[in-house]
Amino acid sequence: MYETIRYEVTDGVAWLRLNRPDKLNAFTEQMNKEITTAIKSAAADEQVRCIVLTGVGRAFCAGQDLASVDEQMDHGEVLRNQYGPMLKAIRQLEKPIVAAVNGVAAGAGFSLALACDFRLVSERASFLNAFIHVGLIPDSGNLHVLTKLVGQAKAAELSILGEKVQAAEAVQLGLANRLIAVDEWEAEVSAFAERLAALPTKAIGLIKRSLNVATELSYEEFLEQEAQGQRIAGLTADHREGVTAFMEKRKPVFIGK
Ligand code: T3D
């Protein structure tokens, strides 16, 4: 069904692997569309309670496929029509999504990782705001997230000088959550994803709604936002299970509903 990605669901986790290893998983229009379709399918699938985005081969994603860029290209339209739908599908996903950054994440590949809730990095991973090297500005939501994670000064440095950040520094900067040794990569990523898949999925979706607006709303507006979210969380089976398990002094078993 897919040609530029691989998609499979195992134990509540949807694995979405970018699959153009010869081109370091650079984006084509087809790949953007296939990622969007796969994310929407994961969103609609009740079996899926966590999504992992990663790359086949030595790279995570090298950004836009530069072989497909020409003078006729309207970059604004490409962003609106191809990248926008993909990024909105990721940001609006009410399930946890993890970027398992196995190698270099450059240009819009960096932005793709930034759109996810968590970034796990292999010792081989690196981040590169490559846009400046081809005379472009960071796009695909890059600076919206990057400035919040690392602050304005560091975001300016990474974007204007275009220097590569290695995995360990990415964790120090707050760009990535965890550094994982190459030998432990598969097992650690799977364990992290399965842990997320066992949590109360609806509550995670509602936490994401709050996180997405936390710095945009006034304090008063935010109090109302969280009241609406908590009302919904309070009606879930997982909330009832959490309280019952606490009273019965046992571990809760959440079903994601
Ligand atoms: O319209 C719009 O605005 C669209 C949105 C654009 C957003 C963007 O993403 S703009 C930024 C585009 N990306 C880049 O500028 C990154 C270009 N790539 C690199 O700088 C380097 O490849 C890396 C730093 C990522 C990795 O370097 P290295 O030395 O490990 O690998 P390499 O030898 O450069 O690349 C290996 C192969 O992948 C090579 O192909 P070959 O020679 O073996 O046939 C290379 O051409 C290919 N490749 C890497 N990146 C891209 C690519 N092919 C097409 N597009 C790429 N982005």
mmCIF file of C-alpha atoms in Angstrom, residues 38-218:
data_model
loop_
_atom_site.group_PDB
_atom_site.id
_atom_site.type_symbol
_atom_site.label_atom_id
_atom_site.label_comp_id
_atom_site.label_asym_id
_atom_site.label_seq_id
_atom_site.Cartn_x
_atom_site.Cartn_y
_atom_site.Cartn_z
ATOM 1 C CA ALA A 38 -0.543 6.736 7.895
ATOM 2 C CA ILE A 39 -0.861 9.238 10.769
ATOM 3 C CA LYS A 40 -4.590 9.624 10.091
ATOM 4 C CA SER A 41 -4.962 5.865 9.969
ATOM 5 C CA ALA A 42 -3.159 5.553 13.334
ATOM 6 C CA ALA A 43 -5.420 8.277 14.756
ATOM 7 C CA ALA A 44 -8.540 6.359 13.713
ATOM 8 C CA ASP A 45 -7.308 2.907 14.773
ATOM 9 C CA GLU A 46 -8.483 2.035 18.312
ATOM 10 C CA GLN A 47 -5.726 -0.576 18.597
ATOM 11 C CA VAL A 48 -3.062 2.133 18.260
ATOM 12 C CA ARG A 49 -2.127 3.893 21.507
ATOM 13 C CA CYS A 50 1.323 5.210 20.545
ATOM 14 C CA ILE A 51 3.049 6.090 17.257
ATOM 15 C CA VAL A 52 6.793 5.880 16.598
ATOM 16 C CA LEU A 53 8.324 7.758 13.662
ATOM 17 C CA THR A 54 11.785 6.632 12.605
ATOM 18 C CA GLY A 55 14.003 6.179 9.566
ATOM 19 C CA VAL A 56 15.217 3.116 7.663
ATOM 20 C CA GLY A 57 18.988 3.049 7.182
ATOM 21 C CA ARG A 58 21.511 5.500 8.608
ATOM 22 C CA ALA A 59 19.376 8.678 8.580
ATOM 23 C CA PHE A 60 16.175 9.878 10.200
ATOM 24 C CA CYS A 61 15.288 12.343 7.407
ATOM 25 C CA ALA A 62 17.384 14.785 5.318
ATOM 26 C CA GLY A 63 14.520 17.236 4.661
ATOM 27 C CA GLN A 64 13.110 18.132 1.252
ATOM 28 C CA ASP A 65 14.469 16.053 -1.630
ATOM 29 C CA LEU A 66 16.642 18.676 -3.293
ATOM 30 C CA ALA A 67 16.599 16.792 -6.589
ATOM 31 C CA SER A 68 12.932 17.749 -6.962
ATOM 32 C CA VAL A 69 13.482 21.480 -6.331
ATOM 33 C CA ASP A 70 13.471 23.762 -9.380
ATOM 34 C CA GLU A 71 13.010 27.456 -10.226
ATOM 35 C CA GLN A 72 9.307 26.969 -10.956
ATOM 36 C CA MET A 73 8.643 25.715 -7.439
ATOM 37 C CA ASP A 74 6.382 27.907 -5.284
ATOM 38 C CA HIS A 75 7.747 27.062 -1.850
ATOM 39 C CA GLY A 76 4.786 28.699 -0.084
ATOM 40 C CA GLU A 77 2.335 26.450 -1.927
ATOM 41 C CA VAL A 78 4.472 23.350 -1.275
ATOM 42 C CA LEU A 79 4.375 24.143 2.440
ATOM 43 C CA ARG A 80 0.624 24.830 2.429
ATOM 44 C CA ASN A 81 -0.347 21.801 0.339
ATOM 45 C CA GLN A 82 2.175 19.108 1.281
ATOM 46 C CA TYR A 83 3.948 19.822 4.551
ATOM 47 C CA GLY A 84 1.076 21.634 6.308
ATOM 48 C CA PRO A 85 -1.401 18.713 6.199
ATOM 49 C CA MET A 86 1.288 16.276 7.381
ATOM 50 C CA LEU A 87 2.394 18.486 10.289
ATOM 51 C CA LYS A 88 -1.167 19.315 11.339
ATOM 52 C CA ALA A 89 -2.027 15.608 11.352
ATOM 53 C CA ILE A 90 0.905 15.036 13.721
ATOM 54 C CA ARG A 91 0.254 18.015 15.997
ATOM 55 C CA GLN A 92 -3.489 17.328 16.211
ATOM 56 C CA LEU A 93 -2.980 13.640 16.975
ATOM 57 C CA GLU A 94 -4.573 12.868 20.358
ATOM 58 C CA LYS A 95 -2.176 9.985 20.993
ATOM 59 C CA PRO A 96 1.505 10.107 21.959
ATOM 60 C CA ILE A 97 3.949 10.270 19.050
ATOM 61 C CA VAL A 98 7.668 9.645 19.439
ATOM 62 C CA ALA A 99 10.422 10.621 17.004
ATOM 63 C CA ALA A 100 13.024 7.858 17.295
ATOM 64 C CA VAL A 101 15.884 9.784 15.713
ATOM 65 C CA ASN A 102 18.229 7.074 14.482
ATOM 66 C CA GLY A 103 20.574 9.322 12.467
ATOM 67 C CA VAL A 104 20.730 12.788 10.934
ATOM 68 C CA ALA A 105 17.559 14.923 11.022
ATOM 69 C CA ALA A 106 18.116 17.852 8.638
ATOM 70 C CA GLY A 107 15.921 20.687 7.317
ATOM 71 C CA ALA A 108 12.274 19.676 7.329
ATOM 72 C CA GLY A 109 13.427 16.325 8.779
ATOM 73 C CA PHE A 110 14.483 18.279 11.882
ATOM 74 C CA SER A 111 11.064 19.997 11.844
ATOM 75 C CA LEU A 112 9.336 16.610 11.611
ATOM 76 C CA ALA A 113 11.131 15.448 14.763
ATOM 77 C CA LEU A 114 10.220 18.731 16.488
ATOM 78 C CA ALA A 115 6.516 18.210 15.718
ATOM 79 C CA CYS A 116 6.503 14.989 17.785
ATOM 80 C CA ASP A 117 5.913 14.821 21.556
ATOM 81 C CA PHE A 118 9.195 13.092 22.388
ATOM 82 C CA ARG A 119 12.570 12.818 20.706
ATOM 83 C CA LEU A 120 14.633 9.745 21.565
ATOM 84 C CA VAL A 121 18.105 9.981 20.066
ATOM 85 C CA SER A 122 20.549 7.271 19.155
ATOM 86 C CA GLU A 123 24.241 8.015 19.715
ATOM 87 C CA ARG A 124 24.356 8.306 15.900
ATOM 88 C CA ALA A 125 21.683 11.030 15.731
ATOM 89 C CA SER A 126 22.263 14.673 14.898
ATOM 90 C CA PHE A 127 20.125 17.724 14.127
ATOM 91 C CA LEU A 128 20.887 20.243 11.403
ATOM 92 C CA ASN A 129 18.854 23.324 10.502
ATOM 93 C CA ALA A 130 20.139 22.937 6.955
ATOM 94 C CA PHE A 131 17.773 25.513 5.406
ATOM 95 C CA ILE A 132 20.332 28.355 5.566
ATOM 96 C CA HIS A 133 22.800 26.284 3.537
ATOM 97 C CA VAL A 134 20.363 26.346 0.618
ATOM 98 C CA GLY A 135 19.267 29.961 1.150
ATOM 99 C CA LEU A 136 15.937 29.152 2.823
ATOM 100 C CA ILE A 137 14.370 29.894 6.185
ATOM 101 C CA PRO A 138 13.475 27.180 8.721
ATOM 102 C CA ASP A 139 9.999 25.917 7.867
ATOM 103 C CA SER A 140 7.493 23.190 8.710
ATOM 104 C CA GLY A 141 6.875 24.696 12.158
ATOM 105 C CA ASN A 142 10.561 24.497 13.049
ATOM 106 C CA LEU A 143 11.042 27.790 14.915
ATOM 107 C CA HIS A 144 7.623 27.616 16.594
ATOM 108 C CA VAL A 145 8.870 24.620 18.573
ATOM 109 C CA LEU A 146 12.640 25.190 18.552
ATOM 110 C CA THR A 147 12.505 28.606 20.256
ATOM 111 C CA LYS A 148 10.393 27.114 23.066
ATOM 112 C CA LEU A 149 12.771 24.208 23.560
ATOM 113 C CA VAL A 150 16.140 25.955 23.407
ATOM 114 C CA GLY A 151 15.343 29.698 23.669
ATOM 115 C CA GLN A 152 15.619 32.490 21.115
ATOM 116 C CA ALA A 153 19.414 32.914 21.200
ATOM 117 C CA LYS A 154 20.253 29.235 20.615
ATOM 118 C CA ALA A 155 17.490 28.918 17.993
ATOM 119 C CA ALA A 156 19.026 31.894 16.160
ATOM 120 C CA GLU A 157 22.465 30.300 16.322
ATOM 121 C CA LEU A 158 21.252 26.946 15.004
ATOM 122 C CA SER A 159 19.197 28.556 12.233
ATOM 123 C CA ILE A 160 21.565 31.271 11.030
ATOM 124 C CA LEU A 161 24.901 29.494 11.415
ATOM 125 C CA GLY A 162 23.403 26.111 10.507
ATOM 126 C CA GLU A 163 25.747 24.123 12.730
ATOM 127 C CA LYS A 164 25.051 20.464 13.414
ATOM 128 C CA VAL A 165 24.033 19.438 16.951
ATOM 129 C CA GLN A 166 25.149 15.951 17.985
ATOM 130 C CA ALA A 167 22.932 13.647 20.061
ATOM 131 C CA ALA A 168 24.449 14.256 23.516
ATOM 132 C CA GLU A 169 24.347 18.035 23.074
ATOM 133 C CA ALA A 170 20.733 17.776 21.874
ATOM 134 C CA VAL A 171 19.788 16.225 25.221
ATOM 135 C CA GLN A 172 21.751 18.886 27.139
ATOM 136 C CA LEU A 173 19.955 21.626 25.187
ATOM 137 C CA GLY A 174 16.518 20.144 25.923
ATOM 138 C CA LEU A 175 16.025 19.374 22.246
ATOM 139 C CA ALA A 176 15.853 15.629 22.871
ATOM 140 C CA ASN A 177 14.520 13.614 25.805
ATOM 141 C CA ARG A 178 16.854 10.617 25.985
ATOM 142 C CA LEU A 179 20.166 9.453 24.564
ATOM 143 C CA ILE A 180 20.217 5.727 23.798
ATOM 144 C CA ALA A 181 23.281 3.584 23.099
ATOM 145 C CA VAL A 182 23.372 2.036 19.630
ATOM 146 C CA ASP A 183 23.328 -1.537 21.047
ATOM 147 C CA GLU A 184 20.199 -0.800 23.082
ATOM 148 C CA TRP A 185 18.395 1.265 20.457
ATOM 149 C CA GLU A 186 15.656 -1.159 19.298
ATOM 150 C CA ALA A 187 14.889 -2.506 22.776
ATOM 151 C CA GLU A 188 14.837 0.913 24.467
ATOM 152 C CA VAL A 189 12.654 2.548 21.812
ATOM 153 C CA SER A 190 10.200 -0.382 21.943
ATOM 154 C CA ALA A 191 10.088 -0.300 25.752
ATOM 155 C CA PHE A 192 9.456 3.467 25.745
ATOM 156 C CA ALA A 193 6.679 3.143 23.141
ATOM 157 C CA GLU A 194 5.023 0.208 24.926
ATOM 158 C CA ARG A 195 5.124 2.147 28.190
ATOM 159 C CA LEU A 196 3.297 5.048 26.504
ATOM 160 C CA ALA A 197 0.812 2.643 24.901
ATOM 161 C CA ALA A 198 -0.159 1.327 28.345
ATOM 162 C CA LEU A 199 -1.025 4.775 29.752
ATOM 163 C CA PRO A 200 -4.495 6.433 29.721
ATOM 164 C CA THR A 201 -4.549 7.460 26.048
ATOM 165 C CA LYS A 202 -7.466 9.900 26.308
ATOM 166 C CA ALA A 203 -5.732 11.799 29.121
ATOM 167 C CA ILE A 204 -2.562 12.011 27.030
ATOM 168 C CA GLY A 205 -4.565 13.487 24.149
ATOM 169 C CA LEU A 206 -6.028 16.073 26.512
ATOM 170 C CA ILE A 207 -2.603 16.889 27.979
ATOM 171 C CA LYS A 208 -1.410 17.500 24.412
ATOM 172 C CA ARG A 209 -4.308 19.894 23.786
ATOM 173 C CA SER A 210 -3.205 21.870 26.859
ATOM 174 C CA LEU A 211 0.493 21.755 25.945
ATOM 175 C CA ASN A 212 -0.270 23.085 22.463
ATOM 176 C CA VAL A 213 -1.937 26.217 23.834
ATOM 177 C CA ALA A 214 -0.155 26.639 27.198
ATOM 178 C CA THR A 215 2.045 29.523 26.098
ATOM 179 C CA GLU A 216 -0.545 31.096 23.795
ATOM 180 C CA LEU A 217 -3.477 31.621 26.204
ATOM 181 C CA SER A 218 -3.793 34.009 29.134
#
